[in-house]
PDB file of C-alpha atoms in Angstrom:
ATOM      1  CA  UNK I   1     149.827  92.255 155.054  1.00 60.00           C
ATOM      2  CA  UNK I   2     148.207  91.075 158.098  1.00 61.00           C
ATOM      3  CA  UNK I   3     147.643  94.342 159.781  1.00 67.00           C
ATOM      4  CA  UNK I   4     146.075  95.943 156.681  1.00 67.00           C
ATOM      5  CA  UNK I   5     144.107  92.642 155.956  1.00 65.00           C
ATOM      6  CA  UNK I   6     142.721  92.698 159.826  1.00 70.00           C
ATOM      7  CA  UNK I   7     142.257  96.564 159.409  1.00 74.00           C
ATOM      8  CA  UNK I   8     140.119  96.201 156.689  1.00 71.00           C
ATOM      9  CA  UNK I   9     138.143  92.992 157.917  1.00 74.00           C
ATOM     10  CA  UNK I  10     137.578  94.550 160.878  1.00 80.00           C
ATOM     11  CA  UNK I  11     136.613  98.396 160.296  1.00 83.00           C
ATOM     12  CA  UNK I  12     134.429  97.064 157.137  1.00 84.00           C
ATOM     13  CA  UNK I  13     131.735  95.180 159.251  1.00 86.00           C
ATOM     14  CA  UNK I  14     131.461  97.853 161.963  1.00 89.00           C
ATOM     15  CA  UNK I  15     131.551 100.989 159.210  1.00 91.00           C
ATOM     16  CA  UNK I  16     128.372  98.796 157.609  1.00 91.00           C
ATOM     17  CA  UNK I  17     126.716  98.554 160.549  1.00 92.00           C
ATOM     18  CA  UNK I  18     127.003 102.022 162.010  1.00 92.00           C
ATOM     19  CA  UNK I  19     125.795 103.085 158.569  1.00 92.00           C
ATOM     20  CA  UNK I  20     122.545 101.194 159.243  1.00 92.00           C
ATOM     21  CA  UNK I  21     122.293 102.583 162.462  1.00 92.00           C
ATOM     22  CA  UNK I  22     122.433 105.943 161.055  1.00 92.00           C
ATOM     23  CA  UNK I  23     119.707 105.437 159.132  1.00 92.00           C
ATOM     24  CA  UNK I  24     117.084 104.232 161.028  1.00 90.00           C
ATOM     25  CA  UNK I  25     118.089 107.216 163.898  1.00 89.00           C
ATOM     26  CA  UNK I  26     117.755 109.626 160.751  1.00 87.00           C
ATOM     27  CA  UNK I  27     114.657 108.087 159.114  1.00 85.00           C
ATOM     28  CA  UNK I  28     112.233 106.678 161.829  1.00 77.00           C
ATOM     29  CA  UNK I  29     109.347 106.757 159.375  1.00 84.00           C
ATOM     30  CA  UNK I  30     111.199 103.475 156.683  1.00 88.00           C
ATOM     31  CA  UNK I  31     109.066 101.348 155.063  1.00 90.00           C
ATOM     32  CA  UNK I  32     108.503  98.047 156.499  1.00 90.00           C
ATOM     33  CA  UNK I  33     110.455  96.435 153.422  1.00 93.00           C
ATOM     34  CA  UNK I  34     113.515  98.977 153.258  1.00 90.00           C
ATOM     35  CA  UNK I  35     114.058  97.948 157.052  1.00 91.00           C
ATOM     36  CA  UNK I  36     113.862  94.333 156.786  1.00 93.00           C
ATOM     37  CA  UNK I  37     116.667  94.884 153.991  1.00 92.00           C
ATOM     38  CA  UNK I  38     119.025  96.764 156.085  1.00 93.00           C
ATOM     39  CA  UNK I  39     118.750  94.859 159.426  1.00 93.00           C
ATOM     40  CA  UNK I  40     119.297  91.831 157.514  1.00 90.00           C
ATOM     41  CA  UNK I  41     122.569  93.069 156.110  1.00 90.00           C
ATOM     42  CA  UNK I  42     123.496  94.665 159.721  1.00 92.00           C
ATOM     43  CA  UNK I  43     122.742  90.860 160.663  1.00 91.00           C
ATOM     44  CA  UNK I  44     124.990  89.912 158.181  1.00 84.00           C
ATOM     45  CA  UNK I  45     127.805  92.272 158.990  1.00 88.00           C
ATOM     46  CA  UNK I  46     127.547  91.391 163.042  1.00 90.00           C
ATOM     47  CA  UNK I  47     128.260  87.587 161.744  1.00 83.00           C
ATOM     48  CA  UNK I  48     130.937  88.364 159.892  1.00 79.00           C
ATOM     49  CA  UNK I  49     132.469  90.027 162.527  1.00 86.00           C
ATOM     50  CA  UNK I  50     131.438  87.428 165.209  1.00 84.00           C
ATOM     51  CA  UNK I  51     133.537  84.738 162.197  1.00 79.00           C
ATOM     52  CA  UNK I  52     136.108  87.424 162.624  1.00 81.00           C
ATOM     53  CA  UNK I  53     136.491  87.413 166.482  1.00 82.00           C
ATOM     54  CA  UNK I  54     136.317  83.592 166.958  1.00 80.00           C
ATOM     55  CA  UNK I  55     139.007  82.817 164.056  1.00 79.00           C
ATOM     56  CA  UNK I  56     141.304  84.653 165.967  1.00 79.00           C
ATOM     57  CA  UNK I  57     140.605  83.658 169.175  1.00 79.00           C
ATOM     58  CA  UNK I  58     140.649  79.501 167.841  1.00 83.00           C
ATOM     59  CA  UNK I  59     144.110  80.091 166.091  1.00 81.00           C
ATOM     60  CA  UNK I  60     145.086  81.541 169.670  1.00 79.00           C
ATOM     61  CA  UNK I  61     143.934  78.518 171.089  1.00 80.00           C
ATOM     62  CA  UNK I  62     145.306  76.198 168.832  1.00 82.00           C
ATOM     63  CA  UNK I  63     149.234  77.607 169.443  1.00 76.00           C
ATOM     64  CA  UNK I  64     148.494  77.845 173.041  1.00 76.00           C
ATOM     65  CA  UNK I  65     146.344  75.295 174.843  1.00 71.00           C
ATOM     66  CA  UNK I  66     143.177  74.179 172.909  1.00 75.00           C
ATOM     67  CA  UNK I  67     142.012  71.094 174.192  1.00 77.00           C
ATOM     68  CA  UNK I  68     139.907  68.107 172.064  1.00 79.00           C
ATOM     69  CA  UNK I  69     136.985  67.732 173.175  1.00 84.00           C
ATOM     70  CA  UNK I  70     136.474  63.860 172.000  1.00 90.00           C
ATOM     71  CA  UNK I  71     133.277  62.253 171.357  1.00 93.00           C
ATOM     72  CA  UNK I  72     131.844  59.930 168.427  1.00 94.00           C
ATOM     73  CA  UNK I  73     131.048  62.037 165.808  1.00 93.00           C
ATOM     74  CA  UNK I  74     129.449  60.684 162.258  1.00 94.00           C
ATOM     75  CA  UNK I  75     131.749  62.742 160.253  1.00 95.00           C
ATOM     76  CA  UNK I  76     129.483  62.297 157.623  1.00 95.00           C
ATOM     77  CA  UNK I  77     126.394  63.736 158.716  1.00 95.00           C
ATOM     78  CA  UNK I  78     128.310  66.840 159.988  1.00 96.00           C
ATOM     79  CA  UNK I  79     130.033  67.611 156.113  1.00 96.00           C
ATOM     80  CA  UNK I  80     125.915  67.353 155.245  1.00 96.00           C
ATOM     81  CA  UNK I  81     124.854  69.895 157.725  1.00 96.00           C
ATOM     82  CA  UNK I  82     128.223  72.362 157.151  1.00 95.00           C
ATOM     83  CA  UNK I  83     127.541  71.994 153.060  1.00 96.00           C
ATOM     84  CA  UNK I  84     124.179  73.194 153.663  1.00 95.00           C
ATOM     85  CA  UNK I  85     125.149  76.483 156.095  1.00 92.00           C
ATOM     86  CA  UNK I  86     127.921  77.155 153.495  1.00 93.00           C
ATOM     87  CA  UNK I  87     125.253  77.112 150.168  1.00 94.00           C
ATOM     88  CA  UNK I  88     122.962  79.583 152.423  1.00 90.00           C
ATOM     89  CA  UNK I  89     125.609  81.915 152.610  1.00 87.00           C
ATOM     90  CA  UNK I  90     126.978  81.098 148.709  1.00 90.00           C
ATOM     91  CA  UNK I  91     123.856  81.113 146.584  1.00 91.00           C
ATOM     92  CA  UNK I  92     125.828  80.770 143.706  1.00 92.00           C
ATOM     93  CA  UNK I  93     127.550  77.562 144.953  1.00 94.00           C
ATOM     94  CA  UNK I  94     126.931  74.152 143.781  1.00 96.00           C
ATOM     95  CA  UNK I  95     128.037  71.467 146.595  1.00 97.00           C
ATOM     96  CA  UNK I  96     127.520  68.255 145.884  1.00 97.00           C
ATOM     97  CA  UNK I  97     127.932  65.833 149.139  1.00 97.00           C
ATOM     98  CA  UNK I  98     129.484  62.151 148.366  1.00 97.00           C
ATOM     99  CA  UNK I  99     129.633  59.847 151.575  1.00 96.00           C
ATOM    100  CA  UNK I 100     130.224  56.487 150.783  1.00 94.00           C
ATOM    101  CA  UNK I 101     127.647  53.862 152.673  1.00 91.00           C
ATOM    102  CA  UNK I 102     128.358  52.746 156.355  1.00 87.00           C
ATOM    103  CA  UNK I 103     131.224  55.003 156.660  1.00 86.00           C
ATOM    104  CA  UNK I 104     131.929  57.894 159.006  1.00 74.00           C
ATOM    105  CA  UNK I 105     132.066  57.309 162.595  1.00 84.00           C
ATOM    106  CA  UNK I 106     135.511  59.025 163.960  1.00 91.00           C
ATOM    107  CA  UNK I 107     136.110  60.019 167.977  1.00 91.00           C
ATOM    108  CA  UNK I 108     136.651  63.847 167.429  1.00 92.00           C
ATOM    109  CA  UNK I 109     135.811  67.830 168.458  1.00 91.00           C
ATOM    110  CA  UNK I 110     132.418  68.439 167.007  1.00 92.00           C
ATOM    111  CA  UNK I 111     133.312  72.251 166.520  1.00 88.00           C
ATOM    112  CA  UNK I 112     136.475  71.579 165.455  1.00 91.00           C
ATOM    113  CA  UNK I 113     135.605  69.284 162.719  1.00 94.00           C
ATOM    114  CA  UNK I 114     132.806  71.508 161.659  1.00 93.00           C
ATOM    115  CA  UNK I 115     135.181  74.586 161.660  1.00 92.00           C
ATOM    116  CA  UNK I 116     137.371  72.365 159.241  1.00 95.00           C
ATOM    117  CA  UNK I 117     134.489  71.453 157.152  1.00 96.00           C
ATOM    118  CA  UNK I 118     133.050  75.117 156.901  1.00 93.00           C
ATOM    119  CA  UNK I 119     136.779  76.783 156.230  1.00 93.00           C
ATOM    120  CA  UNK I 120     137.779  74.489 153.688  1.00 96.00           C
ATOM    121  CA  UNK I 121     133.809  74.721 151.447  1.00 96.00           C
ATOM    122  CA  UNK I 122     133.440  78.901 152.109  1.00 93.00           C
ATOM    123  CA  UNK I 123     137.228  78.669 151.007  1.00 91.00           C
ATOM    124  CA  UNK I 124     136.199  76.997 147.926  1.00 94.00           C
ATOM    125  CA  UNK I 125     133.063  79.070 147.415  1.00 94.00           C
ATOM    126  CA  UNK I 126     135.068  82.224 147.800  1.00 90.00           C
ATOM    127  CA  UNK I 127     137.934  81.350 145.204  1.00 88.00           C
ATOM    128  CA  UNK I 128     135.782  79.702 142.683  1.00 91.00           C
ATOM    129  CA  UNK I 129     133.323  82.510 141.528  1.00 87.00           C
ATOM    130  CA  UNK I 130     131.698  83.833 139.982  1.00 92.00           C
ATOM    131  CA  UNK I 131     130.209  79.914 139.822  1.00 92.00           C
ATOM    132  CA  UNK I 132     131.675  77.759 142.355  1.00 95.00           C
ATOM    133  CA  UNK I 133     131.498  73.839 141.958  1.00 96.00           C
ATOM    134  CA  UNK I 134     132.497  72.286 144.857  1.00 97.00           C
ATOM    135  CA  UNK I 135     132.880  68.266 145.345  1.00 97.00           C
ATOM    136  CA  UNK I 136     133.565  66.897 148.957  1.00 97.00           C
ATOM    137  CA  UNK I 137     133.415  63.188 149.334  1.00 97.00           C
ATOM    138  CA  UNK I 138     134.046  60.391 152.598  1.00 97.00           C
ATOM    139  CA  UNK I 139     134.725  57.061 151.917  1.00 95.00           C
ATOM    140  CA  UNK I 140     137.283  54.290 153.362  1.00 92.00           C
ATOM    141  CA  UNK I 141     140.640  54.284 153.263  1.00 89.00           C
ATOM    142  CA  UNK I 142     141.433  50.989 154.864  1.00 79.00           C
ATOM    143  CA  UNK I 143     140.586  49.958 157.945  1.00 79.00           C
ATOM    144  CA  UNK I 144     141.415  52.101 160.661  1.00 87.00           C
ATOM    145  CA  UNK I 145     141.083  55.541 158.076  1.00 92.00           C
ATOM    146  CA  UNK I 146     139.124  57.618 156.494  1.00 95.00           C
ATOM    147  CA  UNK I 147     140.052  59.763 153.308  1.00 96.00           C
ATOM    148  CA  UNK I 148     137.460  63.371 153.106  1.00 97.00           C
ATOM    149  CA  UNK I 149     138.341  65.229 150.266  1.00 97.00           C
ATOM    150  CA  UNK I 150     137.082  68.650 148.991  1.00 98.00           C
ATOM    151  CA  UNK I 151     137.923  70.061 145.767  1.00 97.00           C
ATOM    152  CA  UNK I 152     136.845  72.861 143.493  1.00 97.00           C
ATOM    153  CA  UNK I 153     136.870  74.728 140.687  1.00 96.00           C
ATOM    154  CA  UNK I 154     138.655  77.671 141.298  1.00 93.00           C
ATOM    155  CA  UNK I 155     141.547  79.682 140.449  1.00 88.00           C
ATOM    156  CA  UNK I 156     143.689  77.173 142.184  1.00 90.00           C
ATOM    157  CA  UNK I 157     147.276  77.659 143.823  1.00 89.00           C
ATOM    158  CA  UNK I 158     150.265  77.953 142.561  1.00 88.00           C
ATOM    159  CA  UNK I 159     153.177  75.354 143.511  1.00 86.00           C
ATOM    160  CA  UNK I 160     155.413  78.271 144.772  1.00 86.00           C
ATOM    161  CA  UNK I 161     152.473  79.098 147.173  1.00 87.00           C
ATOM    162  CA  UNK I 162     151.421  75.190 148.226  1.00 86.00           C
ATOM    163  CA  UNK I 163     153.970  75.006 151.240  1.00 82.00           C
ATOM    164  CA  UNK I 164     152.762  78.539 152.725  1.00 85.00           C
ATOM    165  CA  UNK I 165     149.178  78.999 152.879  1.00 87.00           C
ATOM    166  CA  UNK I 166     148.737  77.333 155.994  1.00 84.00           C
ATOM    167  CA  UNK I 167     151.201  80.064 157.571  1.00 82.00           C
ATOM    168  CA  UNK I 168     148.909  81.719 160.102  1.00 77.00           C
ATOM    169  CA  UNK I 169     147.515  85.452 158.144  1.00 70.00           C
ATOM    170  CA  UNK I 170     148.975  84.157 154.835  1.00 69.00           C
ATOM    171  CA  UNK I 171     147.264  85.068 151.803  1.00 66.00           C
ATOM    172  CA  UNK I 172     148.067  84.710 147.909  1.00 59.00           C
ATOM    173  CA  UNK I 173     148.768  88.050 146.562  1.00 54.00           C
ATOM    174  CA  UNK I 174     148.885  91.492 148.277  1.00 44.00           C
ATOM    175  CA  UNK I 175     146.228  93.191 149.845  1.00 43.00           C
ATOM    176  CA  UNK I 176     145.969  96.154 147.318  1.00 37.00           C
ATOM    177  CA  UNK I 177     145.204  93.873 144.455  1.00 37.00           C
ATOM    178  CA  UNK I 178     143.003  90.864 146.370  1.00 49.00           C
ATOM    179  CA  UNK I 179     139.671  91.207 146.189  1.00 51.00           C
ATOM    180  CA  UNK I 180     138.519  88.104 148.114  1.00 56.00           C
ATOM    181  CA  UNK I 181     137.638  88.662 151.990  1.00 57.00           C
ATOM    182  CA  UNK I 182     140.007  87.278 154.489  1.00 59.00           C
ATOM    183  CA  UNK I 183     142.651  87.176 157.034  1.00 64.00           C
ATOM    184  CA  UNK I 184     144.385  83.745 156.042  1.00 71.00           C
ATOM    185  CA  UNK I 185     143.865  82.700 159.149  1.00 84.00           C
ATOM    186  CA  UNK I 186     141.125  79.803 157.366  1.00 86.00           C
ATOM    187  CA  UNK I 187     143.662  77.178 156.600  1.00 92.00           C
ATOM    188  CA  UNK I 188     146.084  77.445 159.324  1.00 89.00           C
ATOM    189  CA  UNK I 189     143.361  76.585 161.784  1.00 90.00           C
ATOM    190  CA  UNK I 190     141.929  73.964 159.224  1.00 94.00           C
ATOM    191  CA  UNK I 191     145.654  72.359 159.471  1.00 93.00           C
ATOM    192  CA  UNK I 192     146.336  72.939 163.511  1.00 92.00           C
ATOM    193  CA  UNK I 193     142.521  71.090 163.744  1.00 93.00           C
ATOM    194  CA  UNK I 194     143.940  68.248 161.743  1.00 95.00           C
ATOM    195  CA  UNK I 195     146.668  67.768 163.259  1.00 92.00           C
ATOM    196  CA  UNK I 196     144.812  67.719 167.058  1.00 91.00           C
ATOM    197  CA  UNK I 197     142.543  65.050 165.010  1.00 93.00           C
ATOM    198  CA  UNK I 198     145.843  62.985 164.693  1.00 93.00           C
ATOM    199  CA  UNK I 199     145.211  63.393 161.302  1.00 94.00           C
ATOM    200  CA  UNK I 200     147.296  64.610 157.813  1.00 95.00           C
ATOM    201  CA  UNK I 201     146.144  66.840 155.299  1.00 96.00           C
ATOM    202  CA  UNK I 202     147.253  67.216 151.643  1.00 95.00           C
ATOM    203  CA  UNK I 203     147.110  70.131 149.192  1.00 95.00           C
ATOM    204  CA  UNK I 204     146.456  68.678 145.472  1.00 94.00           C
ATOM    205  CA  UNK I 205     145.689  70.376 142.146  1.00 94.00           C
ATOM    206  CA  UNK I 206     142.357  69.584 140.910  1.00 94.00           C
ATOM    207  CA  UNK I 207     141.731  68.381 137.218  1.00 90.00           C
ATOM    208  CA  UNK I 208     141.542  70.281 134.696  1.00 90.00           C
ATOM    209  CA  UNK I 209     141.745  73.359 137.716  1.00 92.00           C
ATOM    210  CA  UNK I 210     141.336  74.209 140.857  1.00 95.00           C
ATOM    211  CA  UNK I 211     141.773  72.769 144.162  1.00 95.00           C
ATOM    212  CA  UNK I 212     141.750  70.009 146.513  1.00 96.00           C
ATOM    213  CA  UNK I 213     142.199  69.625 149.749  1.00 97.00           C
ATOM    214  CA  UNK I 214     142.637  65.542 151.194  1.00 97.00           C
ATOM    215  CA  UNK I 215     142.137  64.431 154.922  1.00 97.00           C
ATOM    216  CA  UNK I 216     143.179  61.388 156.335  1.00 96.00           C
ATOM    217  CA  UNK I 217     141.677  60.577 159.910  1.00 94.00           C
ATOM    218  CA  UNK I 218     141.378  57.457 161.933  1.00 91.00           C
ATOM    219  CA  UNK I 219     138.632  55.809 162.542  1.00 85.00           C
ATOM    220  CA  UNK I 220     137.105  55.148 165.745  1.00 65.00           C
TER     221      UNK I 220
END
């Protein structure tokens, strides 16, 4: 599954992009509109690659010797700023942002924390369609923790599945029938980065379906 998964996630992007180039060395005389279109999807093809490249190098990190790299972080401005990059990419998507008052301050990786943030809301974007509602909330959860939550309204997972989706390259299904984009490679980092956080994360079923995913971290 993995190999065909990374096949496909990797030969996609570049068979996009070589298309574009094709074109323009073809037809030099495009109007202006026609190539504003197609560099913006090559644009869009070289970050999904880039996403690509840097999973897998950060889940090689993560078995191997990735290293926190602690400041203070307000946890709760940086789920407002990844919320935003994920509903730019999901137009569709309706994120709604809950932080409760006065809370947020952990001692954490700012990348790391993001690339949690980011996996878990694209995750919920991608599973959800074709209209994804997507609730992710901070508040306190006594006084030395803080509980982040993010749930949606997607096809959720089954409880057969629960225990193995955050096996690195695991994905529900096969890849001859899925037609989500991935390499399952999302929540295993998601869990190794909680885990560096000194944190514990919890898969739920959301009400009346989907998902959600719970984070407990300490405080600073």
């Amino acid at each position: 599954n993995f190999l065909l998964s990374i096949t496909h996630e990797l030969k996609s992007p570049l068979s996009g992009i070589r298309l574009i180039l094709e074109t323009f060395q073809k037809r030099r005389e495009l109007k202006p509109e026609i190539q504003q279109k197609l560099s913006t999807n090559a644009l869009t093809e070289t970050d999904r690659l880039t996403s690509l490249v840097n999973d897998l190098l950060l889940s090689a990190k993560l078995e191997q010797a990735y290293q926190i790299n602690e400041e203070e972080i307000d946890l709760g401005t940086l789920i407002h700023e990844a919320a935003d990059t994920v509903a730019m990419k999901y137009k569709s998507a309706n994120i709604h942002v809950d932080i409760e008052a006065g809370v947020g301050m952990v001692k954490g990786d700012r990348l790391g924390l993001t690339s949690v943030a980011v996996n878990l809301m694209e995750n919920a974007a991608k599973y959800s369609q074709p209209e994804p509602v997507i609730h992710t909330s901070l508040q306190r959860g006594g006084a030395s923790e803080l509980i982040w939550e993010v749930s949606d309204n997607g096809m959720g997972i089954p409880d057969r599945e629960k225990h193995r989706v955050f096996t690195k390259f695991y994905r529900i299904g096969n890849e001859d029938t899925r037609t989500t984009k991935g390499t399952g490679l999302g929540l295993f980092i998601v869990n190794q980065l909680v885990e560096k956080h000194n944190g514990q994360l919890e898969l739920k079923d959301n009400m009346p379906k989907g998902t959600t995913f719970r984070i407990y971290l300490p405080t600073t």
